[in-house]
């Protein structure tokens, strides 16, 4: 019976084009963004949708420090942070993260999903009668953490500060309130109106929680994120980030006041009852962050390549969605089946790997490719991508920008 019930659910998923399949890619160390497809002897493919935004997973200093830590400490951490897993590298990493964001303290988790999920659950359970107000497009990890508690929860329209204020004005000043939003939204590539949100939250006595996972390393002084770029980081109560994207390794963290960090460390079950990051991973994260604090080279190349790619896509009439303000370039396809077919053609015919982004990651009718250039992509690869997308769009009669956005305006 149970097998049959689950099989039915899987068939529904497949019939709606929401079923996910994995493409086996073996990245080639030192040759990023190239990767081998499966175990084949074919030429490598070019990866255009990795979250390794700056190629730091390949950086010699990161790899060197990971090797050294592996030889000194072995493979695993040996336990949770409370039971044997707080090796010496952790103190250095958390100090570095706190310094990065100008906060009193930081706390590291095994994943970025876990840092959002565990921290939000903890805060909502420990702050009595706290109402949480969340942006409509917040990440699944944020939604998961919020839904796991019985707290009153409200959702404000994406980046709509008037709607946020309307919601907050319904509650007394003394009622605890937590406002959760992101700096850069990864599917649209847009930026939150951080200054306006902070003005409103201060007016209504709300705690602020800012997810900067798609910004750290790439924006702001020393790569500390969008809030730092705007000179607003000191006004944000809790900054959450990941070490799995621009930092190039894995892990999540929060940076905040000593009291907030200590409360999460002491009460968050998702932190207490999980094994800590291995020493080699921690060492790699620390090496990457320290490099990005000191080097602007990777950031400058990323933004230069993004600008060039945006220009070439525009010249080829490829429909980059106008919401994009950042390194994330969402290319509109608009139909799930064609999005999957186009991705397959790009891979098999052009040697380009792009993952189709379908519902529920994005709304039905806005299926897309989520493209990001890196410092490692060459100008020739950028030109090849633009030409390949044009050929693929024409092959499947996918509307080009001049048609897609003209219809949208009409």
mmCIF file of C-alpha atoms in Angstrom:
data_model
loop_
_atom_site.group_PDB
_atom_site.id
_atom_site.type_symbol
_atom_site.label_atom_id
_atom_site.label_comp_id
_atom_site.label_asym_id
_atom_site.label_seq_id
_atom_site.Cartn_x
_atom_site.Cartn_y
_atom_site.Cartn_z
ATOM 1 C CA UNK A 1 0.000 0.000 0.000
ATOM 2 C CA UNK A 2 2.679 2.488 1.021
ATOM 3 C CA UNK A 3 4.779 1.863 -2.084
ATOM 4 C CA UNK A 4 1.689 2.422 -4.220
ATOM 5 C CA UNK A 5 0.813 5.694 -2.481
ATOM 6 C CA UNK A 6 4.305 7.052 -2.945
ATOM 7 C CA UNK A 7 4.449 5.859 -6.552
ATOM 8 C CA UNK A 8 1.242 7.791 -7.277
ATOM 9 C CA UNK A 9 2.770 10.953 -5.857
ATOM 10 C CA UNK A 10 5.881 10.478 -7.989
ATOM 11 C CA UNK A 11 3.784 9.962 -11.120
ATOM 12 C CA UNK A 12 1.905 13.195 -10.395
ATOM 13 C CA UNK A 13 5.218 14.971 -10.048
ATOM 14 C CA UNK A 14 6.445 13.595 -13.376
ATOM 15 C CA UNK A 15 3.223 14.423 -15.224
ATOM 16 C CA UNK A 16 3.485 18.065 -14.099
ATOM 17 C CA UNK A 17 7.148 18.337 -15.237
ATOM 18 C CA UNK A 18 8.235 18.960 -11.648
ATOM 19 C CA UNK A 19 10.177 15.687 -11.265
ATOM 20 C CA UNK A 20 13.862 16.408 -10.776
ATOM 21 C CA UNK A 21 16.623 14.389 -12.385
ATOM 22 C CA UNK A 22 20.304 14.720 -11.581
ATOM 23 C CA UNK A 23 22.941 15.454 -14.191
ATOM 24 C CA UNK A 24 26.202 13.806 -13.127
ATOM 25 C CA UNK A 25 28.926 16.431 -13.459
ATOM 26 C CA UNK A 26 32.489 15.875 -12.318
ATOM 27 C CA UNK A 27 34.187 19.228 -12.090
ATOM 28 C CA UNK A 28 37.816 19.314 -13.187
ATOM 29 C CA UNK A 29 40.052 20.840 -10.548
ATOM 30 C CA UNK A 30 41.966 23.809 -11.891
ATOM 31 C CA UNK A 31 39.808 24.019 -15.036
ATOM 32 C CA UNK A 32 36.563 25.435 -13.594
ATOM 33 C CA UNK A 33 33.979 26.036 -15.118
ATOM 34 C CA UNK A 34 34.681 22.839 -17.072
ATOM 35 C CA UNK A 35 33.228 19.516 -15.948
ATOM 36 C CA UNK A 36 33.067 15.961 -17.243
ATOM 37 C CA UNK A 37 29.607 14.637 -18.024
ATOM 38 C CA UNK A 38 29.010 11.256 -16.351
ATOM 39 C CA UNK A 39 32.085 9.057 -16.888
ATOM 40 C CA UNK A 40 32.249 9.690 -20.593
ATOM 41 C CA UNK A 41 35.363 10.436 -22.605
ATOM 42 C CA UNK A 42 33.593 13.282 -24.416
ATOM 43 C CA UNK A 43 34.878 16.838 -24.255
ATOM 44 C CA UNK A 44 34.097 18.645 -20.997
ATOM 45 C CA UNK A 45 30.968 20.777 -20.757
ATOM 46 C CA UNK A 46 30.866 24.383 -19.553
ATOM 47 C CA UNK A 47 28.906 24.950 -16.331
ATOM 48 C CA UNK A 48 26.856 28.158 -16.338
ATOM 49 C CA UNK A 49 24.674 27.819 -13.233
ATOM 50 C CA UNK A 50 26.985 26.912 -10.374
ATOM 51 C CA UNK A 51 26.736 28.723 -7.037
ATOM 52 C CA UNK A 52 30.542 28.621 -6.875
ATOM 53 C CA UNK A 53 30.266 32.238 -7.962
ATOM 54 C CA UNK A 54 33.926 33.196 -7.612
ATOM 55 C CA UNK A 55 35.561 29.838 -8.325
ATOM 56 C CA UNK A 56 36.956 29.757 -4.787
ATOM 57 C CA UNK A 57 36.492 25.980 -4.591
ATOM 58 C CA UNK A 58 39.468 25.797 -6.949
ATOM 59 C CA UNK A 59 41.668 28.411 -5.253
ATOM 60 C CA UNK A 60 45.171 27.158 -4.364
ATOM 61 C CA UNK A 61 45.103 28.668 -0.848
ATOM 62 C CA UNK A 62 41.765 27.005 -0.064
ATOM 63 C CA UNK A 63 42.914 23.614 -1.320
ATOM 64 C CA UNK A 64 46.269 23.910 0.454
ATOM 65 C CA UNK A 65 44.728 24.687 3.851
ATOM 66 C CA UNK A 66 42.191 21.904 3.464
ATOM 67 C CA UNK A 67 44.972 19.409 2.743
ATOM 68 C CA UNK A 68 46.983 20.608 5.756
ATOM 69 C CA UNK A 69 43.993 20.335 8.094
ATOM 70 C CA UNK A 70 43.207 16.858 6.794
ATOM 71 C CA UNK A 71 46.744 15.676 7.514
ATOM 72 C CA UNK A 72 46.819 17.298 10.963
ATOM 73 C CA UNK A 73 43.355 16.414 12.248
ATOM 74 C CA UNK A 74 41.931 13.625 10.107
ATOM 75 C CA UNK A 75 38.691 13.468 8.155
ATOM 76 C CA UNK A 76 35.860 14.077 10.629
ATOM 77 C CA UNK A 77 35.179 16.416 13.532
ATOM 78 C CA UNK A 78 34.278 13.592 15.898
ATOM 79 C CA UNK A 79 30.972 14.924 17.159
ATOM 80 C CA UNK A 80 28.658 17.840 17.746
ATOM 81 C CA UNK A 81 29.998 21.179 18.939
ATOM 82 C CA UNK A 82 28.968 20.243 22.489
ATOM 83 C CA UNK A 83 30.604 16.810 22.399
ATOM 84 C CA UNK A 84 34.101 16.907 21.013
ATOM 85 C CA UNK A 85 33.423 18.740 17.744
ATOM 86 C CA UNK A 86 34.637 22.249 18.622
ATOM 87 C CA UNK A 87 38.113 21.999 17.156
ATOM 88 C CA UNK A 88 40.445 25.000 17.242
ATOM 89 C CA UNK A 89 39.711 26.060 13.658
ATOM 90 C CA UNK A 90 36.109 26.808 14.600
ATOM 91 C CA UNK A 91 37.078 29.660 16.933
ATOM 92 C CA UNK A 92 39.159 31.243 14.177
ATOM 93 C CA UNK A 93 36.404 30.863 11.572
ATOM 94 C CA UNK A 94 33.691 32.341 13.798
ATOM 95 C CA UNK A 95 35.945 35.225 14.793
ATOM 96 C CA UNK A 96 36.660 35.895 11.115
ATOM 97 C CA UNK A 97 32.949 35.866 10.239
ATOM 98 C CA UNK A 98 32.044 38.219 13.090
ATOM 99 C CA UNK A 99 34.805 40.587 11.982
ATOM 100 C CA UNK A 100 33.597 40.372 8.354
ATOM 101 C CA UNK A 101 30.122 41.621 9.275
ATOM 102 C CA UNK A 102 31.112 43.952 12.097
ATOM 103 C CA UNK A 103 29.218 41.915 14.700
ATOM 104 C CA UNK A 104 30.121 40.803 18.204
ATOM 105 C CA UNK A 105 29.894 37.092 17.462
ATOM 106 C CA UNK A 106 29.141 34.455 14.835
ATOM 107 C CA UNK A 107 27.996 30.845 14.871
ATOM 108 C CA UNK A 108 28.735 28.219 12.191
ATOM 109 C CA UNK A 109 26.342 25.470 11.062
ATOM 110 C CA UNK A 110 26.969 22.510 8.732
ATOM 111 C CA UNK A 111 24.765 24.044 5.987
ATOM 112 C CA UNK A 112 23.167 27.341 5.021
ATOM 113 C CA UNK A 113 19.748 25.684 5.028
ATOM 114 C CA UNK A 114 20.391 24.532 8.576
ATOM 115 C CA UNK A 115 21.493 27.955 9.790
ATOM 116 C CA UNK A 116 18.234 29.539 8.597
ATOM 117 C CA UNK A 117 16.013 26.692 9.726
ATOM 118 C CA UNK A 118 17.551 26.225 13.173
ATOM 119 C CA UNK A 119 18.029 29.923 13.986
ATOM 120 C CA UNK A 120 14.511 30.977 13.043
ATOM 121 C CA UNK A 121 12.935 28.084 14.924
ATOM 122 C CA UNK A 122 15.035 28.944 17.962
ATOM 123 C CA UNK A 123 14.244 32.677 17.976
ATOM 124 C CA UNK A 124 10.530 32.129 17.454
ATOM 125 C CA UNK A 125 10.382 29.572 20.269
ATOM 126 C CA UNK A 126 12.482 31.587 22.719
ATOM 127 C CA UNK A 127 10.960 35.051 22.220
ATOM 128 C CA UNK A 128 7.486 34.885 23.775
ATOM 129 C CA UNK A 129 4.510 35.783 21.556
ATOM 130 C CA UNK A 130 6.764 36.816 18.647
ATOM 131 C CA UNK A 131 5.045 37.440 15.320
ATOM 132 C CA UNK A 132 7.216 36.751 12.286
ATOM 133 C CA UNK A 133 6.848 38.788 9.081
ATOM 134 C CA UNK A 134 8.471 37.241 6.012
ATOM 135 C CA UNK A 135 9.022 38.371 2.417
ATOM 136 C CA UNK A 136 6.862 36.397 -0.025
ATOM 137 C CA UNK A 137 9.901 35.162 -1.987
ATOM 138 C CA UNK A 138 12.059 34.079 0.936
ATOM 139 C CA UNK A 139 14.012 30.850 0.522
ATOM 140 C CA UNK A 140 12.590 27.441 1.440
ATOM 141 C CA UNK A 141 14.946 27.198 4.424
ATOM 142 C CA UNK A 142 13.422 30.370 5.881
ATOM 143 C CA UNK A 143 9.897 29.169 5.203
ATOM 144 C CA UNK A 144 10.713 25.812 6.776
ATOM 145 C CA UNK A 145 12.055 27.387 9.950
ATOM 146 C CA UNK A 146 9.035 29.638 10.294
ATOM 147 C CA UNK A 147 6.450 26.931 9.615
ATOM 148 C CA UNK A 148 8.012 24.625 12.197
ATOM 149 C CA UNK A 149 6.774 26.874 15.008
ATOM 150 C CA UNK A 150 3.239 27.750 16.135
ATOM 151 C CA UNK A 151 3.988 31.494 16.070
ATOM 152 C CA UNK A 152 1.717 33.937 14.316
ATOM 153 C CA UNK A 153 3.182 34.520 10.870
ATOM 154 C CA UNK A 154 2.532 37.090 8.178
ATOM 155 C CA UNK A 155 3.840 37.427 4.636
ATOM 156 C CA UNK A 156 4.460 40.766 2.940
ATOM 157 C CA UNK A 157 4.454 41.151 -0.833
ATOM 158 C CA UNK A 158 7.918 40.817 -2.308
ATOM 159 C CA UNK A 159 10.037 43.909 -1.590
ATOM 160 C CA UNK A 160 6.840 45.888 -0.870
ATOM 161 C CA UNK A 161 7.757 48.200 2.005
ATOM 162 C CA UNK A 162 4.287 49.753 2.139
ATOM 163 C CA UNK A 163 2.740 46.329 2.688
ATOM 164 C CA UNK A 164 5.363 45.532 5.330
ATOM 165 C CA UNK A 165 4.520 48.734 7.194
ATOM 166 C CA UNK A 166 0.817 48.027 6.903
ATOM 167 C CA UNK A 167 1.338 44.649 8.599
ATOM 168 C CA UNK A 168 3.644 45.933 11.346
ATOM 169 C CA UNK A 169 1.288 48.825 12.168
ATOM 170 C CA UNK A 170 -1.364 46.309 13.252
ATOM 171 C CA UNK A 171 0.668 45.288 16.320
ATOM 172 C CA UNK A 172 1.524 47.177 19.508
ATOM 173 C CA UNK A 173 5.096 48.449 19.761
ATOM 174 C CA UNK A 174 5.736 46.168 22.725
ATOM 175 C CA UNK A 175 4.679 43.015 20.816
ATOM 176 C CA UNK A 176 7.825 41.129 19.749
ATOM 177 C CA UNK A 177 8.217 41.111 15.954
ATOM 178 C CA UNK A 178 10.785 39.496 13.675
ATOM 179 C CA UNK A 179 11.122 40.657 10.050
ATOM 180 C CA UNK A 180 12.918 38.222 7.727
ATOM 181 C CA UNK A 181 14.146 39.106 4.230
ATOM 182 C CA UNK A 182 17.007 38.530 1.801
ATOM 183 C CA UNK A 183 19.415 40.999 0.239
ATOM 184 C CA UNK A 184 19.624 39.305 -3.194
ATOM 185 C CA UNK A 185 16.894 36.947 -4.349
ATOM 186 C CA UNK A 186 18.480 34.101 -6.252
ATOM 187 C CA UNK A 187 15.773 33.333 -8.812
ATOM 188 C CA UNK A 188 15.108 36.927 -9.916
ATOM 189 C CA UNK A 189 18.475 38.534 -9.197
ATOM 190 C CA UNK A 190 16.838 41.573 -7.584
ATOM 191 C CA UNK A 191 17.854 43.468 -4.436
ATOM 192 C CA UNK A 192 15.729 44.227 -1.395
ATOM 193 C CA UNK A 193 15.117 47.865 -0.385
ATOM 194 C CA UNK A 194 17.205 47.277 2.731
ATOM 195 C CA UNK A 195 17.382 50.886 3.950
ATOM 196 C CA UNK A 196 13.602 51.333 3.767
ATOM 197 C CA UNK A 197 12.958 48.017 5.480
ATOM 198 C CA UNK A 198 15.329 48.953 8.303
ATOM 199 C CA UNK A 199 13.674 52.356 8.718
ATOM 200 C CA UNK A 200 10.263 50.701 9.037
ATOM 201 C CA UNK A 201 11.402 47.954 11.382
ATOM 202 C CA UNK A 202 13.030 50.492 13.684
ATOM 203 C CA UNK A 203 9.827 52.540 13.707
ATOM 204 C CA UNK A 204 7.804 49.509 14.764
ATOM 205 C CA UNK A 205 10.356 48.001 17.162
ATOM 206 C CA UNK A 206 11.013 44.828 15.141
ATOM 207 C CA UNK A 207 14.063 42.570 15.140
ATOM 208 C CA UNK A 208 15.651 42.179 11.666
ATOM 209 C CA UNK A 209 17.005 39.016 10.078
ATOM 210 C CA UNK A 210 18.804 39.416 6.736
ATOM 211 C CA UNK A 211 19.790 36.469 4.532
ATOM 212 C CA UNK A 212 22.889 37.497 2.516
ATOM 213 C CA UNK A 213 23.753 34.086 1.039
ATOM 214 C CA UNK A 214 23.822 35.316 -2.585
ATOM 215 C CA UNK A 215 25.786 38.455 -1.710
ATOM 216 C CA UNK A 216 28.611 37.572 0.674
ATOM 217 C CA UNK A 217 31.967 37.485 -1.025
ATOM 218 C CA UNK A 218 30.768 39.473 -4.041
ATOM 219 C CA UNK A 219 29.432 42.819 -2.810
ATOM 220 C CA UNK A 220 30.506 45.455 -0.342
ATOM 221 C CA UNK A 221 33.831 46.304 1.264
ATOM 222 C CA UNK A 222 35.889 43.123 1.719
ATOM 223 C CA UNK A 223 32.953 41.238 0.182
ATOM 224 C CA UNK A 224 30.858 41.531 3.338
ATOM 225 C CA UNK A 225 27.557 41.771 1.443
ATOM 226 C CA UNK A 226 24.960 44.248 0.215
ATOM 227 C CA UNK A 227 24.148 45.636 3.659
ATOM 228 C CA UNK A 228 27.833 46.455 4.124
ATOM 229 C CA UNK A 229 27.988 47.987 0.629
ATOM 230 C CA UNK A 230 25.138 50.311 1.626
ATOM 231 C CA UNK A 231 26.695 51.073 5.022
ATOM 232 C CA UNK A 232 23.752 49.439 6.806
ATOM 233 C CA UNK A 233 25.189 46.255 8.299
ATOM 234 C CA UNK A 234 25.362 47.745 11.790
ATOM 235 C CA UNK A 235 21.585 48.336 11.692
ATOM 236 C CA UNK A 236 20.765 44.705 10.882
ATOM 237 C CA UNK A 237 20.303 42.594 14.005
ATOM 238 C CA UNK A 238 21.107 39.187 12.482
ATOM 239 C CA UNK A 239 22.986 38.530 9.249
ATOM 240 C CA UNK A 240 22.850 34.999 7.878
ATOM 241 C CA UNK A 241 25.191 33.678 5.233
ATOM 242 C CA UNK A 242 26.532 30.575 3.571
ATOM 243 C CA UNK A 243 29.969 29.246 2.783
ATOM 244 C CA UNK A 244 28.669 27.063 -0.056
ATOM 245 C CA UNK A 245 28.355 29.777 -2.702
ATOM 246 C CA UNK A 246 30.922 32.540 -3.255
ATOM 247 C CA UNK A 247 33.109 31.118 -0.489
ATOM 248 C CA UNK A 248 33.202 27.886 -2.463
ATOM 249 C CA UNK A 249 33.018 25.221 0.261
ATOM 250 C CA UNK A 250 30.014 24.370 2.483
ATOM 251 C CA UNK A 251 28.438 25.542 5.738
ATOM 252 C CA UNK A 252 26.159 28.270 7.022
ATOM 253 C CA UNK A 253 26.419 30.890 9.734
ATOM 254 C CA UNK A 254 24.795 33.752 11.577
ATOM 255 C CA UNK A 255 26.493 36.927 12.820
ATOM 256 C CA UNK A 256 24.846 39.041 15.505
ATOM 257 C CA UNK A 257 25.217 40.315 19.059
ATOM 258 C CA UNK A 258 26.851 38.076 21.655
ATOM 259 C CA UNK A 259 23.510 37.532 23.394
ATOM 260 C CA UNK A 260 21.642 36.477 20.238
ATOM 261 C CA UNK A 261 24.423 34.133 19.132
ATOM 262 C CA UNK A 262 24.686 32.608 22.610
ATOM 263 C CA UNK A 263 20.924 32.055 22.729
ATOM 264 C CA UNK A 264 20.962 30.237 19.372
ATOM 265 C CA UNK A 265 24.017 28.236 20.429
ATOM 266 C CA UNK A 266 22.300 27.250 23.666
ATOM 267 C CA UNK A 267 18.727 26.563 22.493
ATOM 268 C CA UNK A 268 18.663 25.734 18.759
ATOM 269 C CA UNK A 269 18.091 21.987 18.444
ATOM 270 C CA UNK A 270 19.187 22.080 14.800
ATOM 271 C CA UNK A 271 22.569 23.300 16.023
ATOM 272 C CA UNK A 272 22.961 21.307 19.239
ATOM 273 C CA UNK A 273 22.096 17.879 17.863
ATOM 274 C CA UNK A 274 24.167 17.804 14.677
ATOM 275 C CA UNK A 275 27.763 16.921 13.912
ATOM 276 C CA UNK A 276 30.044 19.877 13.341
ATOM 277 C CA UNK A 277 31.920 20.622 10.128
ATOM 278 C CA UNK A 278 35.132 18.592 9.680
ATOM 279 C CA UNK A 279 38.439 20.406 10.246
ATOM 280 C CA UNK A 280 39.371 20.336 6.542
ATOM 281 C CA UNK A 281 36.076 22.011 5.583
ATOM 282 C CA UNK A 282 36.444 24.617 8.312
ATOM 283 C CA UNK A 283 39.997 25.368 7.211
ATOM 284 C CA UNK A 284 38.876 25.788 3.591
ATOM 285 C CA UNK A 285 36.111 28.199 4.600
ATOM 286 C CA UNK A 286 38.518 30.244 6.707
ATOM 287 C CA UNK A 287 41.115 30.434 3.937
ATOM 288 C CA UNK A 288 38.527 31.518 1.379
ATOM 289 C CA UNK A 289 37.001 34.216 3.598
ATOM 290 C CA UNK A 290 40.370 35.640 4.576
ATOM 291 C CA UNK A 291 41.385 35.765 0.905
ATOM 292 C CA UNK A 292 38.156 37.485 -0.134
ATOM 293 C CA UNK A 293 38.526 40.058 2.630
ATOM 294 C CA UNK A 294 41.865 41.076 1.142
ATOM 295 C CA UNK A 295 41.333 40.588 -2.599
ATOM 296 C CA UNK A 296 39.020 42.535 -4.917
ATOM 297 C CA UNK A 297 40.268 40.718 -8.007
ATOM 298 C CA UNK A 298 37.644 37.970 -8.036
ATOM 299 C CA UNK A 299 34.797 40.418 -7.395
ATOM 300 C CA UNK A 300 35.920 42.819 -10.119
ATOM 301 C CA UNK A 301 36.237 40.017 -12.680
ATOM 302 C CA UNK A 302 32.847 38.599 -11.717
ATOM 303 C CA UNK A 303 31.082 41.911 -12.277
ATOM 304 C CA UNK A 304 33.007 42.639 -15.477
ATOM 305 C CA UNK A 305 32.089 39.242 -16.912
ATOM 306 C CA UNK A 306 28.474 39.646 -15.789
ATOM 307 C CA UNK A 307 28.296 42.993 -17.592
ATOM 308 C CA UNK A 308 29.765 41.511 -20.758
ATOM 309 C CA UNK A 309 27.421 38.507 -20.660
ATOM 310 C CA UNK A 310 24.399 40.734 -20.086
ATOM 311 C CA UNK A 311 25.421 42.852 -23.086
ATOM 312 C CA UNK A 312 25.903 39.853 -25.390
ATOM 313 C CA UNK A 313 22.603 38.271 -24.337
ATOM 314 C CA UNK A 314 20.860 41.555 -25.028
ATOM 315 C CA UNK A 315 22.477 41.760 -28.481
ATOM 316 C CA UNK A 316 21.246 38.226 -29.242
ATOM 317 C CA UNK A 317 17.723 39.171 -28.067
ATOM 318 C CA UNK A 318 17.827 36.625 -25.235
ATOM 319 C CA UNK A 319 15.116 37.447 -22.664
ATOM 320 C CA UNK A 320 17.007 38.262 -19.470
ATOM 321 C CA UNK A 321 14.221 39.109 -17.029
ATOM 322 C CA UNK A 322 14.241 42.843 -16.237
ATOM 323 C CA UNK A 323 14.012 42.200 -12.481
ATOM 324 C CA UNK A 324 17.726 41.255 -12.466
ATOM 325 C CA UNK A 325 20.036 43.844 -10.887
ATOM 326 C CA UNK A 326 22.909 41.563 -9.934
ATOM 327 C CA UNK A 327 25.191 38.742 -11.066
ATOM 328 C CA UNK A 328 22.156 36.429 -11.315
ATOM 329 C CA UNK A 329 20.771 36.544 -14.875
ATOM 330 C CA UNK A 330 17.364 34.796 -15.105
ATOM 331 C CA UNK A 331 16.544 33.945 -18.735
ATOM 332 C CA UNK A 332 12.823 33.490 -19.306
ATOM 333 C CA UNK A 333 11.607 30.361 -21.106
ATOM 334 C CA UNK A 334 8.073 30.330 -19.756
ATOM 335 C CA UNK A 335 7.032 26.690 -20.113
ATOM 336 C CA UNK A 336 8.292 23.700 -18.143
ATOM 337 C CA UNK A 337 8.514 21.100 -20.901
ATOM 338 C CA UNK A 338 10.330 23.417 -23.313
ATOM 339 C CA UNK A 339 12.642 24.542 -20.528
ATOM 340 C CA UNK A 340 13.713 20.939 -19.902
ATOM 341 C CA UNK A 341 14.034 20.218 -23.638
ATOM 342 C CA UNK A 342 16.105 23.364 -24.184
ATOM 343 C CA UNK A 343 18.436 22.407 -21.329
ATOM 344 C CA UNK A 344 18.942 18.982 -22.899
ATOM 345 C CA UNK A 345 19.757 20.510 -26.291
ATOM 346 C CA UNK A 346 22.197 22.981 -24.774
ATOM 347 C CA UNK A 347 23.972 20.088 -23.077
ATOM 348 C CA UNK A 348 24.013 17.578 -25.914
ATOM 349 C CA UNK A 349 24.464 19.926 -28.886
ATOM 350 C CA UNK A 350 26.427 22.846 -27.447
ATOM 351 C CA UNK A 351 28.274 21.389 -24.443
ATOM 352 C CA UNK A 352 26.614 23.850 -22.058
ATOM 353 C CA UNK A 353 25.144 22.852 -18.711
ATOM 354 C CA UNK A 354 22.176 24.890 -17.515
ATOM 355 C CA UNK A 355 19.638 23.498 -15.087
ATOM 356 C CA UNK A 356 15.976 24.185 -15.962
ATOM 357 C CA UNK A 357 14.252 26.050 -13.132
ATOM 358 C CA UNK A 358 10.599 25.033 -12.934
ATOM 359 C CA UNK A 359 7.757 25.209 -10.426
ATOM 360 C CA UNK A 360 7.782 25.174 -7.387
ATOM 361 C CA UNK A 361 11.123 26.991 -7.432
ATOM 362 C CA UNK A 362 9.499 29.674 -9.611
ATOM 363 C CA UNK A 363 5.840 30.378 -10.501
ATOM 364 C CA UNK A 364 4.237 28.467 -13.366
ATOM 365 C CA UNK A 365 4.695 30.429 -16.581
ATOM 366 C CA UNK A 366 8.042 31.887 -15.492
ATOM 367 C CA UNK A 367 10.192 28.790 -16.010
ATOM 368 C CA UNK A 368 13.721 29.890 -16.700
ATOM 369 C CA UNK A 369 17.452 29.347 -16.814
ATOM 370 C CA UNK A 370 19.364 30.929 -13.966
ATOM 371 C CA UNK A 371 22.699 31.964 -15.450
ATOM 372 C CA UNK A 372 25.728 33.375 -13.731
ATOM 373 C CA UNK A 373 29.119 34.239 -15.142
ATOM 374 C CA UNK A 374 32.181 33.756 -12.949
ATOM 375 C CA UNK A 375 35.720 35.180 -12.965
ATOM 376 C CA UNK A 376 36.771 31.881 -14.566
ATOM 377 C CA UNK A 377 34.589 32.033 -17.681
ATOM 378 C CA UNK A 378 36.433 33.269 -20.759
ATOM 379 C CA UNK A 379 35.176 35.826 -23.267
ATOM 380 C CA UNK A 380 34.992 33.018 -25.836
ATOM 381 C CA UNK A 381 32.777 30.967 -23.514
ATOM 382 C CA UNK A 382 30.512 33.981 -22.965
ATOM 383 C CA UNK A 383 30.135 34.427 -26.731
ATOM 384 C CA UNK A 384 29.494 30.704 -27.187
ATOM 385 C CA UNK A 385 26.726 30.755 -24.558
ATOM 386 C CA UNK A 386 24.955 33.714 -26.161
ATOM 387 C CA UNK A 387 25.039 32.095 -29.628
ATOM 388 C CA UNK A 388 23.963 28.709 -28.283
ATOM 389 C CA UNK A 389 21.004 30.194 -26.428
ATOM 390 C CA UNK A 390 19.882 32.027 -29.571
ATOM 391 C CA UNK A 391 20.068 28.817 -31.629
ATOM 392 C CA UNK A 392 18.205 26.844 -28.964
ATOM 393 C CA UNK A 393 15.479 29.447 -28.532
ATOM 394 C CA UNK A 394 14.925 29.506 -32.285
ATOM 395 C CA UNK A 395 14.936 25.690 -32.470
ATOM 396 C CA UNK A 396 12.113 25.396 -29.914
ATOM 397 C CA UNK A 397 10.326 28.636 -30.932
ATOM 398 C CA UNK A 398 10.828 30.074 -27.459
ATOM 399 C CA UNK A 399 9.937 33.792 -27.518
ATOM 400 C CA UNK A 400 12.932 36.099 -27.739
ATOM 401 C CA UNK A 401 13.121 39.262 -25.646
ATOM 402 C CA UNK A 402 11.635 41.505 -28.333
ATOM 403 C CA UNK A 403 8.533 39.306 -28.344
ATOM 404 C CA UNK A 404 8.349 38.038 -24.743
ATOM 405 C CA UNK A 405 8.653 41.423 -23.077
ATOM 406 C CA UNK A 406 6.553 43.234 -25.670
ATOM 407 C CA UNK A 407 3.705 40.819 -24.832
ATOM 408 C CA UNK A 408 4.336 41.410 -21.146
ATOM 409 C CA UNK A 409 4.025 45.175 -21.551
ATOM 410 C CA UNK A 410 0.923 44.825 -23.712
#
